[in-house]
XYZ file of C-alpha atoms in Angstrom:
780
model
C -168.235 -30.164 -19.032
C -166.619 -29.480 -15.580
C -167.279 -32.795 -13.507
C -163.370 -33.686 -13.566
C -163.287 -30.259 -11.793
C -165.712 -30.834 -9.430
C -164.722 -34.263 -8.489
C -161.307 -33.240 -7.703
C -162.866 -30.298 -5.448
C -165.812 -32.434 -3.842
C -164.457 -36.072 -3.629
C -163.923 -37.638 -0.391
C -160.513 -36.222 1.528
C -161.241 -32.866 0.405
C -162.623 -29.870 2.497
C -166.222 -29.002 1.295
C -169.243 -26.984 2.631
C -171.624 -29.471 4.127
C -174.563 -29.639 1.686
C -177.024 -29.785 4.838
C -176.196 -26.475 5.440
C -177.827 -24.145 3.048
C -181.191 -25.516 4.069
C -180.695 -25.079 7.815
C -179.135 -21.575 7.936
C -181.594 -20.114 5.530
C -184.381 -21.239 7.547
C -185.739 -23.969 5.234
C -184.864 -27.168 7.589
C -187.976 -29.130 8.657
C -187.760 -30.543 12.175
C -190.915 -32.470 13.232
C -192.564 -29.677 15.334
C -192.119 -27.430 12.061
C -195.019 -29.628 10.988
C -198.656 -28.745 10.725
C -201.384 -30.998 9.454
C -204.538 -30.490 8.564
C -206.976 -31.300 11.615
C -204.143 -31.660 13.923
C -204.493 -32.100 17.785
C -201.997 -31.507 20.517
C -201.160 -33.844 23.523
C -199.926 -33.031 26.679
C -198.578 -35.453 29.168
C -199.420 -35.382 33.079
C -196.599 -36.535 34.942
C -195.810 -37.779 38.509
C -194.475 -35.069 40.843
C -193.542 -38.091 42.949
C -190.558 -39.846 42.711
C -192.247 -43.221 44.261
C -195.661 -43.665 44.831
C -198.877 -45.894 44.731
C -200.875 -44.382 41.872
C -204.476 -45.359 43.477
C -206.636 -43.419 40.797
C -206.890 -40.801 38.067
C -209.964 -38.850 37.813
C -210.368 -37.489 34.216
C -213.974 -36.308 34.214
C -213.425 -32.802 34.427
C -210.679 -32.767 32.270
C -212.718 -34.657 29.319
C -215.313 -31.994 29.799
C -213.240 -29.014 29.164
C -213.585 -27.089 25.832
C -211.607 -28.595 23.102
C -210.549 -31.668 24.792
C -210.862 -34.613 22.396
C -209.618 -37.485 24.638
C -208.025 -38.188 27.921
C -205.805 -41.379 28.033
C -204.830 -42.985 31.433
C -202.557 -46.319 31.909
C -205.659 -48.112 32.978
C -207.274 -47.148 29.649
C -204.337 -48.109 27.660
C -203.726 -51.375 29.080
C -207.612 -52.216 28.714
C -207.180 -51.197 25.213
C -204.176 -54.110 24.771
C -201.345 -51.477 24.764
C -198.513 -53.627 26.089
C -195.326 -52.411 28.226
C -192.189 -51.695 26.304
C -189.843 -53.856 28.185
C -186.821 -55.649 26.684
C -185.682 -58.539 28.451
C -182.341 -58.359 29.866
C -179.886 -60.819 29.027
C -177.427 -60.484 32.292
C -178.240 -62.384 35.406
C -178.506 -60.974 39.074
C -176.134 -61.890 41.607
C -177.886 -65.336 42.410
C -178.150 -66.163 38.653
C -181.548 -65.497 38.467
C -182.461 -63.579 35.132
C -182.131 -59.792 34.653
C -184.982 -57.768 36.562
C -187.024 -54.622 36.022
C -190.438 -53.322 36.734
C -192.819 -53.635 33.886
C -192.672 -50.132 32.096
C -196.224 -49.244 31.055
C -196.513 -46.378 28.813
C -198.550 -44.588 31.290
C -198.036 -45.650 34.641
C -200.364 -48.227 35.963
C -200.702 -48.800 39.843
C -197.279 -47.131 40.726
C -195.051 -44.326 39.785
C -191.205 -44.870 40.236
C -189.638 -41.629 39.113
C -190.466 -37.973 38.871
C -191.750 -37.203 35.482
C -193.429 -40.475 34.935
C -196.167 -40.169 32.288
C -199.595 -40.629 34.259
C -202.266 -39.584 31.837
C -202.118 -37.726 28.337
C -204.611 -35.394 27.409
C -205.531 -34.631 23.447
C -207.059 -31.481 22.665
C -207.651 -28.903 19.789
C -204.747 -26.715 20.998
C -201.758 -27.154 23.147
C -203.333 -24.596 25.490
C -206.221 -26.493 25.914
C -204.460 -29.580 26.347
C -202.402 -27.945 29.181
C -205.273 -26.694 30.736
C -207.046 -30.028 31.184
C -203.898 -31.499 32.251
C -204.038 -29.321 34.916
C -207.515 -30.372 35.661
C -206.781 -34.249 35.969
C -206.876 -35.351 39.893
C -204.509 -37.866 40.260
C -204.574 -39.656 43.761
C -201.087 -40.668 45.066
C -199.955 -42.837 48.353
C -196.238 -41.540 48.718
C -193.706 -43.952 49.285
C -189.995 -43.613 50.230
C -187.720 -43.017 47.661
C -183.926 -43.722 47.045
C -181.643 -42.467 44.497
C -178.529 -43.563 45.267
C -176.867 -46.823 44.570
C -175.465 -47.813 48.375
C -178.704 -46.260 49.727
C -180.868 -48.556 46.961
C -178.872 -51.669 47.999
C -179.081 -51.513 51.855
C -181.532 -53.672 53.867
C -184.797 -52.104 54.099
C -184.388 -50.025 51.302
C -187.698 -49.353 49.067
C -188.018 -51.920 46.590
C -188.712 -51.193 42.830
C -189.121 -54.328 41.402
C -190.169 -57.456 43.219
C -188.031 -60.105 41.429
C -185.194 -57.590 42.538
C -185.545 -57.122 46.233
C -181.826 -55.810 46.327
C -182.745 -53.568 43.378
C -180.292 -54.961 41.689
C -181.077 -55.055 38.071
C -178.587 -57.067 36.822
C -174.713 -57.969 37.683
C -171.574 -59.081 35.714
C -167.608 -60.321 36.430
C -165.179 -60.084 33.828
C -161.691 -61.660 33.454
C -159.507 -63.359 36.208
C -159.864 -62.588 39.660
C -157.646 -65.133 41.021
C -154.813 -64.189 38.749
C -155.360 -60.413 39.476
C -155.283 -60.916 43.248
C -151.833 -63.095 42.689
C -150.662 -59.862 40.404
C -151.615 -57.550 43.149
C -149.595 -59.606 45.787
C -146.329 -59.510 43.939
C -146.519 -56.058 42.858
C -144.043 -53.090 43.789
C -146.585 -50.474 43.534
C -150.216 -50.219 43.844
C -152.643 -47.136 43.482
C -156.295 -46.923 44.121
C -158.905 -44.558 43.349
C -162.434 -43.769 44.243
C -164.180 -42.623 41.196
C -167.423 -41.164 39.892
C -168.802 -40.557 36.655
C -171.650 -38.426 37.352
C -175.150 -38.415 35.738
C -175.602 -36.003 32.979
C -178.532 -34.796 30.543
C -177.717 -35.317 27.082
C -179.133 -31.699 25.970
C -180.230 -31.838 22.534
C -181.054 -28.260 20.791
C -184.286 -30.103 19.889
C -186.339 -31.766 22.237
C -187.955 -34.686 21.464
C -191.060 -34.329 18.896
C -193.732 -36.697 17.983
C -196.399 -36.589 15.367
C -198.759 -39.240 14.597
C -201.061 -39.710 11.740
C -203.361 -42.146 9.780
C -203.065 -43.046 6.099
C -204.923 -45.550 4.359
C -204.978 -47.673 7.625
C -201.398 -46.955 8.284
C -199.890 -45.353 11.273
C -197.450 -42.629 10.120
C -195.114 -41.254 12.575
C -193.032 -38.321 12.172
C -190.338 -38.045 15.103
C -186.511 -36.626 15.969
C -184.829 -40.374 16.526
C -181.599 -41.843 15.520
C -183.192 -45.086 14.779
C -186.235 -45.175 12.894
C -186.606 -48.770 12.229
C -186.390 -49.807 16.025
C -189.314 -47.005 16.814
C -191.411 -48.283 13.945
C -190.804 -52.277 15.370
C -191.491 -50.841 18.881
C -194.699 -49.213 18.203
C -196.120 -52.231 15.933
C -195.016 -54.635 18.845
C -196.718 -52.086 21.833
C -199.827 -51.355 19.907
C -202.556 -54.424 19.558
C -203.165 -55.932 16.033
C -200.164 -54.110 14.389
C -197.457 -55.580 12.339
C -194.618 -53.490 11.194
C -195.714 -53.074 7.580
C -198.955 -51.029 9.360
C -196.558 -48.458 10.384
C -194.171 -45.957 8.622
C -191.797 -43.816 10.569
C -190.416 -40.767 9.137
C -187.711 -38.394 10.294
C -186.639 -35.100 9.042
C -183.843 -32.884 10.133
C -182.700 -33.917 13.936
C -181.486 -31.249 16.294
C -178.810 -33.526 17.896
C -179.215 -36.784 19.255
C -175.821 -38.062 21.409
C -177.488 -41.132 21.849
C -180.647 -39.714 23.857
C -182.808 -40.208 20.971
C -182.108 -44.021 20.024
C -184.687 -46.509 20.720
C -188.425 -46.426 21.906
C -189.484 -44.146 24.402
C -193.207 -44.394 26.014
C -194.425 -41.253 24.322
C -194.076 -42.139 21.019
C -196.526 -45.188 21.760
C -199.273 -43.342 23.252
C -199.026 -40.251 20.379
C -199.592 -43.479 17.885
C -202.096 -44.872 20.057
C -203.987 -41.363 20.109
C -203.771 -40.878 16.702
C -205.151 -44.248 15.956
C -208.117 -44.042 18.430
C -208.695 -40.530 17.087
C -208.123 -41.213 13.410
C -206.565 -37.712 13.262
C -203.056 -36.209 13.288
C -201.587 -35.936 16.759
C -198.719 -33.850 18.061
C -196.697 -33.721 21.279
C -193.879 -31.525 21.547
C -191.621 -32.031 24.664
C -190.873 -28.993 27.173
C -187.468 -28.524 28.336
C -188.555 -29.557 31.876
C -189.935 -32.821 30.562
C -186.546 -33.524 28.570
C -184.502 -33.459 32.110
C -187.076 -35.446 34.137
C -188.063 -38.096 31.494
C -185.503 -38.356 28.826
C -182.778 -40.829 29.216
C -179.527 -39.853 31.344
C -176.069 -40.785 30.880
C -173.322 -42.027 32.518
C -173.781 -42.280 36.604
C -171.108 -44.778 37.504
C -169.431 -44.913 40.985
C -166.689 -47.469 41.699
C -163.337 -48.196 43.329
C -160.244 -48.739 40.993
C -157.141 -50.421 41.296
C -153.639 -50.989 39.440
C -150.764 -53.023 40.291
C -147.419 -52.454 38.711
C -143.803 -54.009 38.824
C -140.883 -51.667 39.920
C -140.384 -50.457 36.360
C -143.875 -49.117 36.033
C -145.109 -52.322 34.013
C -148.658 -52.581 34.656
C -149.340 -56.072 36.197
C -153.235 -56.109 36.660
C -156.543 -53.767 36.985
C -159.041 -54.434 39.550
C -162.493 -52.582 39.200
C -165.610 -52.788 41.171
C -168.022 -50.567 40.014
C -172.035 -49.629 40.640
C -174.228 -48.116 37.892
C -177.260 -46.355 38.651
C -179.698 -47.546 35.858
C -182.725 -45.623 37.176
C -186.105 -46.726 37.916
C -186.484 -48.959 34.790
C -183.229 -51.108 33.857
C -183.258 -51.005 29.828
C -181.303 -53.191 27.555
C -178.918 -50.237 26.469
C -178.747 -48.866 30.251
C -177.473 -52.076 31.391
C -175.447 -53.212 28.590
C -173.216 -50.219 28.871
C -171.790 -50.554 32.299
C -171.859 -54.224 32.336
C -170.513 -55.012 28.554
C -169.867 -52.153 26.575
C -167.903 -50.309 28.891
C -165.718 -53.254 29.899
C -164.831 -54.026 25.986
C -162.241 -51.123 26.338
C -161.216 -51.370 29.947
C -157.334 -51.618 29.316
C -157.540 -49.399 26.181
C -154.173 -49.183 24.335
C -152.013 -50.839 27.308
C -150.803 -54.217 27.493
C -152.366 -55.278 30.829
C -152.383 -59.072 31.213
C -155.063 -59.736 33.933
C -158.325 -57.926 34.849
C -160.788 -58.298 37.443
C -164.307 -56.547 36.983
C -166.986 -56.930 39.225
C -170.170 -54.556 37.813
C -173.362 -54.339 39.246
C -176.445 -52.502 37.630
C -178.546 -50.927 40.468
C -182.270 -49.641 40.204
C -183.217 -46.522 41.798
C -185.979 -43.806 41.574
C -184.180 -41.895 38.897
C -184.797 -41.510 35.300
C -183.459 -44.679 33.503
C -180.105 -44.367 32.114
C -179.308 -44.919 28.190
C -176.730 -43.989 25.427
C -175.105 -40.424 25.916
C -172.044 -39.910 23.606
C -169.732 -42.503 24.467
C -171.614 -44.810 26.098
C -169.863 -46.603 28.527
C -166.273 -46.159 26.700
C -166.049 -42.714 28.522
C -166.627 -44.392 31.704
C -164.125 -46.881 31.364
C -161.320 -44.806 29.780
C -161.518 -42.200 32.291
C -161.034 -44.839 34.973
C -157.840 -46.031 33.349
C -156.354 -42.625 32.528
C -156.757 -41.582 36.232
C -155.112 -44.444 37.397
C -152.244 -44.204 34.919
C -151.492 -40.644 36.366
C -151.967 -41.681 39.721
C -149.300 -44.455 39.029
C -147.202 -42.002 37.658
C -147.390 -39.838 40.536
C -146.798 -42.523 43.170
C -143.917 -44.192 41.114
C -142.157 -40.451 40.233
C -142.560 -40.736 36.322
C -143.296 -38.655 33.861
C -147.225 -39.580 32.930
C -146.420 -39.883 29.207
C -143.551 -42.068 29.796
C -145.330 -44.471 32.202
C -147.998 -44.904 29.459
C -144.978 -45.436 26.755
C -143.953 -48.111 28.763
C -147.259 -50.013 28.929
C -148.658 -49.464 25.153
C -149.519 -52.356 22.959
C -146.598 -52.508 20.293
C -147.593 -52.880 16.389
C -145.898 -55.843 16.278
C -148.369 -57.325 18.507
C -151.263 -56.396 16.315
C -153.707 -58.100 15.745
C -154.154 -57.554 19.579
C -156.430 -59.811 21.918
C -157.311 -57.723 25.279
C -158.474 -59.502 28.362
C -162.170 -58.874 27.290
C -161.733 -60.824 24.323
C -161.710 -57.778 21.954
C -159.335 -57.728 18.757
C -157.692 -54.702 17.918
C -156.962 -54.981 13.869
C -153.947 -52.326 14.032
C -152.744 -49.385 16.191
C -149.732 -47.355 16.252
C -150.145 -45.968 19.424
C -146.613 -44.678 20.512
C -146.524 -42.616 17.308
C -149.709 -41.133 18.201
C -148.358 -40.173 21.340
C -145.095 -38.506 20.153
C -147.615 -36.545 17.848
C -149.762 -35.271 20.648
C -146.503 -34.541 22.786
C -145.351 -32.169 19.908
C -148.198 -30.938 19.323
C -149.013 -29.851 22.668
C -145.287 -28.653 23.315
C -145.299 -31.007 26.404
C -141.502 -30.080 26.827
C -142.375 -26.208 27.466
C -144.983 -26.842 29.943
C -142.871 -25.794 32.913
C -142.089 -22.400 31.348
C -146.164 -21.783 30.754
C -146.476 -23.080 34.532
C -143.961 -20.472 35.758
C -145.543 -17.797 33.474
C -149.055 -18.725 35.056
C -147.675 -18.548 38.693
C -146.241 -15.176 38.186
C -149.860 -13.874 37.197
C -151.069 -15.677 40.429
C -152.834 -18.696 38.747
C -152.145 -22.548 39.220
C -151.427 -24.526 35.787
C -151.871 -27.996 35.346
C -151.217 -30.547 32.479
C -153.201 -33.519 31.569
C -152.985 -36.021 29.204
C -155.077 -38.945 27.718
C -154.142 -41.677 25.360
C -156.547 -44.078 24.393
C -158.887 -45.879 22.299
C -162.512 -46.922 21.726
C -164.770 -49.497 20.232
C -166.939 -48.112 17.461
C -169.870 -49.948 15.540
C -173.036 -50.137 17.426
C -174.380 -53.800 17.656
C -174.770 -53.812 14.067
C -172.001 -54.148 11.412
C -173.782 -54.463 8.379
C -175.461 -51.688 6.363
C -177.570 -51.313 2.717
C -177.904 -48.630 0.434
C -180.016 -47.997 -2.675
C -179.304 -45.768 -5.559
C -181.278 -44.384 -7.969
C -180.270 -42.648 -11.123
C -182.990 -40.130 -11.974
C -183.473 -38.559 -15.438
C -183.785 -34.921 -13.962
C -179.969 -34.996 -13.122
C -180.213 -36.410 -9.760
C -178.589 -39.514 -8.214
C -180.410 -40.557 -4.826
C -178.700 -42.570 -2.420
C -181.108 -44.014 0.043
C -179.903 -45.107 3.557
C -181.190 -46.293 6.800
C -178.512 -44.514 8.863
C -180.052 -41.474 10.434
C -178.291 -37.672 9.912
C -178.821 -35.849 13.366
C -176.481 -33.008 12.708
C -173.187 -34.890 12.365
C -172.834 -34.350 8.427
C -173.032 -37.661 7.656
C -174.965 -36.617 4.097
C -172.096 -34.650 3.038
C -169.601 -37.777 3.780
C -171.955 -39.806 1.637
C -172.189 -37.335 -1.111
C -168.120 -37.314 -1.314
C -167.832 -41.081 -1.463
C -170.534 -41.057 -4.314
C -168.693 -38.225 -6.107
C -165.745 -40.356 -6.228
C -167.558 -43.135 -8.026
C -169.812 -41.431 -10.588
C -167.751 -38.401 -11.066
C -170.476 -35.810 -11.112
C -170.916 -32.635 -9.136
C -171.706 -32.947 -5.561
C -174.945 -30.970 -6.431
C -176.029 -33.620 -8.328
C -175.784 -35.983 -5.003
C -179.019 -36.276 -2.835
C -179.543 -38.500 0.193
C -182.419 -39.851 1.708
C -182.337 -40.955 4.997
C -185.110 -41.134 7.746
C -187.927 -43.392 5.805
C -189.072 -46.771 6.969
C -190.433 -47.259 3.708
C -187.352 -46.679 2.069
C -184.678 -48.207 3.951
C -184.379 -50.170 7.192
C -181.410 -50.965 9.419
C -180.126 -50.318 12.711
C -179.634 -46.559 12.511
C -176.967 -44.322 13.793
C -175.250 -44.918 17.142
C -172.038 -45.997 18.233
C -170.078 -43.870 15.727
C -170.798 -46.381 13.067
C -172.489 -44.524 9.843
C -169.560 -44.138 7.911
C -167.533 -46.882 8.279
C -170.655 -49.454 7.654
C -173.275 -46.962 5.808
C -170.311 -45.404 3.953
C -168.736 -48.755 2.601
C -172.226 -49.469 1.405
C -172.263 -46.314 -0.430
C -169.193 -47.195 -2.001
C -170.445 -50.732 -2.961
C -173.871 -49.429 -4.321
C -172.305 -47.015 -6.326
C -170.012 -49.108 -7.859
C -172.636 -51.565 -8.637
C -174.995 -49.115 -10.199
C -172.031 -48.024 -12.578
C -171.658 -51.894 -13.579
C -175.559 -52.247 -13.899
C -175.754 -49.081 -16.016
C -172.707 -50.212 -18.114
C -174.791 -53.168 -19.061
C -178.009 -50.848 -20.053
C -175.518 -48.617 -21.865
C -174.264 -51.487 -23.928
C -177.878 -52.531 -24.874
C -178.677 -48.684 -25.691
C -175.193 -48.120 -27.846
C -175.271 -52.037 -29.342
C -171.823 -53.138 -27.839
C -170.808 -55.208 -25.000
C -170.527 -54.076 -21.815
C -166.953 -54.554 -21.692
C -166.405 -51.863 -24.431
C -168.039 -49.572 -22.543
C -166.202 -46.736 -20.815
C -167.476 -44.377 -18.130
C -166.407 -41.303 -16.810
C -167.642 -38.175 -15.226
C -171.379 -39.096 -15.735
C -171.067 -40.225 -19.359
C -170.926 -43.871 -20.957
C -168.641 -44.213 -23.997
C -167.753 -47.056 -26.804
C -164.172 -47.377 -25.875
C -161.939 -45.408 -28.774
C -164.929 -43.566 -30.518
C -166.974 -40.777 -29.271
C -170.175 -42.203 -29.391
C -171.953 -42.257 -26.106
C -174.848 -41.306 -23.819
C -175.091 -39.554 -20.577
C -175.832 -41.032 -17.363
C -178.919 -39.395 -17.035
C -180.068 -39.636 -20.399
C -179.849 -43.400 -20.062
C -182.008 -43.260 -16.842
C -184.702 -41.524 -18.650
C -184.869 -44.582 -21.739
C -185.613 -46.958 -18.991
C -189.090 -48.339 -18.546
C -188.713 -47.112 -14.698
C -187.317 -44.038 -16.035
C -184.453 -44.639 -13.375
C -181.560 -47.058 -13.069
C -181.725 -48.646 -9.579
C -179.317 -50.702 -7.730
C -178.318 -51.717 -4.182
C -175.367 -52.838 -2.219
C -174.550 -53.574 1.049
C -171.570 -53.907 3.154
C -170.714 -55.569 6.475
C -167.528 -54.819 8.696
C -165.506 -57.762 9.699
C -165.340 -56.487 13.235
C -165.478 -53.062 14.838
C -163.075 -50.145 14.327
C -160.446 -48.629 17.034
C -159.972 -45.372 16.657
C -157.397 -44.081 19.108
C -155.958 -40.879 19.931
C -153.658 -38.405 22.443
C -155.235 -35.504 23.979
C -153.309 -33.041 25.966
C -154.858 -30.560 27.703
C -153.293 -27.608 30.110
C -155.915 -25.574 32.527
C -155.396 -22.367 34.714
C -156.772 -22.236 38.197
C -157.658 -19.000 40.332
C -156.841 -19.797 44.002
C -158.884 -17.283 45.079
C -162.310 -18.510 43.397
C -161.274 -22.324 42.444
C -162.551 -21.390 38.808
C -161.173 -23.472 36.054
C -159.955 -22.299 32.583
C -159.130 -24.420 29.696
C -155.849 -22.695 28.654
C -154.846 -25.231 26.163
C -155.739 -28.298 24.176
C -154.059 -30.459 21.675
C -155.043 -33.626 20.308
C -153.791 -36.031 17.477
C -156.372 -38.510 16.490
C -155.953 -41.607 14.236
C -159.557 -42.318 12.767
C -157.981 -44.205 9.510
C -159.302 -42.704 6.342
C -160.733 -39.585 6.357
C -163.862 -38.579 3.798
C -164.803 -35.357 4.935
C -161.922 -33.327 6.828
C -164.269 -30.524 8.228
C -166.814 -32.924 9.704
C -164.215 -34.720 11.773
C -162.687 -32.023 13.093
C -166.069 -30.689 13.882
C -166.841 -33.927 15.327
C -163.422 -34.179 17.635
C -163.673 -30.457 18.489
C -167.515 -30.466 19.600
C -167.131 -33.919 21.272
C -164.320 -32.382 23.018
C -166.391 -29.805 24.491
C -169.118 -31.997 25.631
C -166.416 -34.072 27.503
C -165.158 -30.940 29.198
C -168.432 -29.945 30.110
C -168.777 -33.233 32.238
C -165.390 -32.645 33.694
C -165.898 -28.815 34.704
C -169.759 -28.309 35.165
C -172.611 -30.784 34.563
C -174.356 -32.994 36.794
C -177.909 -34.184 37.119
C -178.905 -33.948 40.759
C -181.781 -35.671 42.552
C -182.767 -34.526 46.125
C -181.913 -37.656 48.456
C -184.928 -37.241 50.607
C -187.798 -36.678 47.928
C -186.232 -37.671 44.927
C -187.012 -34.827 43.354
C -184.867 -33.857 40.467
C -183.371 -30.271 41.301
C -181.147 -29.445 37.839
C -184.280 -29.488 35.481
C -183.339 -26.210 33.731
C -180.576 -24.741 32.149
C -180.792 -22.506 35.156
C -179.399 -25.364 37.160
C -177.863 -27.585 34.851
C -174.453 -25.932 33.813
C -173.419 -26.544 30.392
C -169.844 -25.302 28.810
C -170.116 -22.042 27.226
C -168.044 -20.945 24.316
C -166.038 -18.323 25.974
C -164.763 -20.940 28.101
C -162.124 -22.184 25.761
C -159.330 -20.611 23.578
C -159.527 -22.700 20.685
C -158.218 -26.267 19.689
C -155.112 -27.581 18.052
C -156.450 -30.890 16.093
C -154.577 -33.239 14.049
C -155.032 -36.348 12.240
C -152.817 -39.106 11.237
C -154.139 -41.082 8.430
C -151.351 -43.723 8.024
C -153.091 -46.561 9.683
C -156.274 -47.637 7.978
C -158.653 -49.851 9.598
C -158.971 -53.527 8.211
C -162.258 -54.273 8.982
C -164.191 -52.410 6.815
C -164.188 -51.491 3.038
C -163.196 -48.004 3.633
C -160.463 -48.055 6.027
C -162.328 -45.400 8.083
C -162.506 -45.612 11.768
C -165.354 -44.126 13.800
C -165.086 -40.450 15.115
C -168.303 -39.130 16.588
C -167.394 -40.202 19.830
C -163.380 -39.923 20.474
C -163.353 -36.542 21.405
C -165.941 -36.677 24.069
C -164.082 -39.791 25.706
C -160.473 -38.279 25.355
C -161.804 -34.895 26.860
C -162.966 -35.706 30.159
C -159.812 -37.505 31.493
C -157.557 -34.980 29.970
C -159.034 -32.171 31.540
C -158.940 -33.881 35.070
C -155.693 -35.140 35.140
C -154.766 -31.560 34.645
C -156.660 -29.983 37.186
C -155.713 -32.826 39.836
C -151.898 -31.967 38.811
C -152.566 -27.988 39.096
C -153.782 -28.983 42.846
C -151.201 -31.696 43.326
C -148.337 -29.079 42.539
C -150.108 -26.293 44.932
C -149.238 -28.518 47.770
C -151.959 -31.547 47.820
C -149.850 -34.054 46.570
C -151.547 -37.343 46.214
C -154.650 -35.990 48.159
C -155.409 -34.024 44.972
C -156.722 -37.274 43.215
C -159.535 -37.319 45.815
C -161.401 -34.592 43.677
C -164.421 -35.760 41.901
C -166.239 -34.244 38.992
C -167.860 -32.161 38.065
C -164.864 -30.052 38.850
C -166.614 -26.517 39.837
C -165.081 -23.508 41.187
C -166.414 -24.276 44.589
C -165.361 -27.893 44.560
C -161.931 -26.981 43.527
C -161.834 -23.956 45.616
C -162.918 -26.449 48.831
C -160.292 -29.009 47.382
C -157.401 -26.328 47.676
C -158.662 -25.841 51.513
C -158.394 -29.739 52.219
C -162.280 -30.145 51.727
C -163.014 -33.028 49.442
C -166.472 -33.689 50.577
C -167.736 -37.087 51.871
C -166.387 -40.310 50.843
C -167.474 -41.812 47.801
C -166.978 -45.423 48.746
C -167.763 -46.124 52.727
């Protein structure tokens, strides 16, 4: 039997091929749009062309009479049928202390539309073509209203009001820290730096758009879709549709072509498709077009603010102050508000020993699509702020930016460390990670590379980000069910969700550690609320919560199976030894195979459950160093070198974590250099609604990454010692790249004025900056 060899090759910490990939690369993957049910109908949405308007009427008579049309639904129809709005109460106050406010979010608009792309009607037909044709025949009558897409314009007197309970368009507001102590620290500071910073709006841009298929089976609604949170979708549909309980809805998720946070929670379209299937008693499918994804899927980031740092004469930070405004779009969602008002602030001070802070944070509604989670969800914005401030302070004082960071880092002796937001870091050796990052990037050799670039007519800049992030989502518990099947399969059932990140491979490697069988014998089951329910996958939580549950469940399965083997072999469980898929009586060659034992059970399987709860979030941290070259004739920026050292605790799958760091960094570089969702200020129209206008980073932008890991400081808050990794690369890349561009511009003669540049640092924007044109002021 070759199991011991297999364990050595395929257990945790080993480099293995992803078990998900053979099906995907051979065309055997099953995404939702690959599914076709007998009698399946197709749904198409009619969406508002207006950013803000009264919806006076929707005349669908002509559409209903067209060939192949099965039904047309309007917001009035759904309200009459008892379909509820999908708002979740906001647990954050408004400035006057009243509850957080937002307009009722109907799944199809009723009376009023608040952003371009809001769904007004839904057509169900025998084919997509027939549904599209009928949607074009619907006559929606609008009374156009003034629109507002900028946070400052939205708060100005006389601005269009999106929600009667918030006449100033402020959905919620929070203050954190000690304002008086912060003001006192600034008053005695030897150095003060201030920056106006923009974290522009981004479109998550998954490869696979959102797709929903709903059908009826024995009176239950079965919904198959592309989602990161099946249980949340199940519960949301059950709450929105009349007369349903969670048990009457089953949600299934197959392969997911990327999520990045955009596929968390409930969307209006999912409720509409489920209602249509229930009404027609036949399968109904909707597949989003890319234009719909840009206009009507949640966006990320979109924060603007003024950040200030106070330092003493030696460069020790005394205080940080931030006044920030978040554009949360037309409907303020719980996630969209929590990100700027709570989650991002948790890491405001990052790895630095900053004694006091004062944060004043405002969530503002506008006639844009709602914001929500996008890879990093608040942590990228917070880390960008403090890392930009650190570089500005180093330039002001005349210190090497790495040295300034070193002087302010939290020391290992201070652990566990409570930051000003009352978040507790369990472990961290940040200076050690800094030293490794500087060495990997050849920090000391930079001036020679700068000279070489100059000789070729190019500007060269260097940027650094040393940082941490919070991972875990809002749920630290997870459970896993293990089924040992006679056909030689060990099945692990989890409520976390694969979405391209390779979590099934990591789980399988952990199972190999315990069961000692080839990895081919492990099967991971996810995405079925009839088999497992939980939080899902978000916030880089899957491994350190779900993986810990895999380990616990696997160990419990072995212990349970030992008792069964003892019965079969007529010995006490204590006399049973397990190794590599076989139970043996200690000191003899008498035994039984794990899968043979499963076949002997009345249920033809051995089943056990395990759960694990992390004691607290994990705090992965890193040092990322980027070098860029700029062509002064065009402003074009090229990433010339990128090195990172990452502390993510225990590593289960080396190939996967490297892919997560480097893939995440590409997304962070995209924000730094090219990506931006733009709405026209006058009309509220989205003008970057295709990949012709929304500039994703290209593979030829990069020359490769130097990526290293330090595993010497395991996390103490979870069983595995792992720290989340899925968002770390995105969080570090954006400030590292922008700091590098600012450094190049400052060295070209702009000095401190270079700090005025804002993302995305497109060629035109950089070229204008070199000419002294930095555009309009961010904050008047």
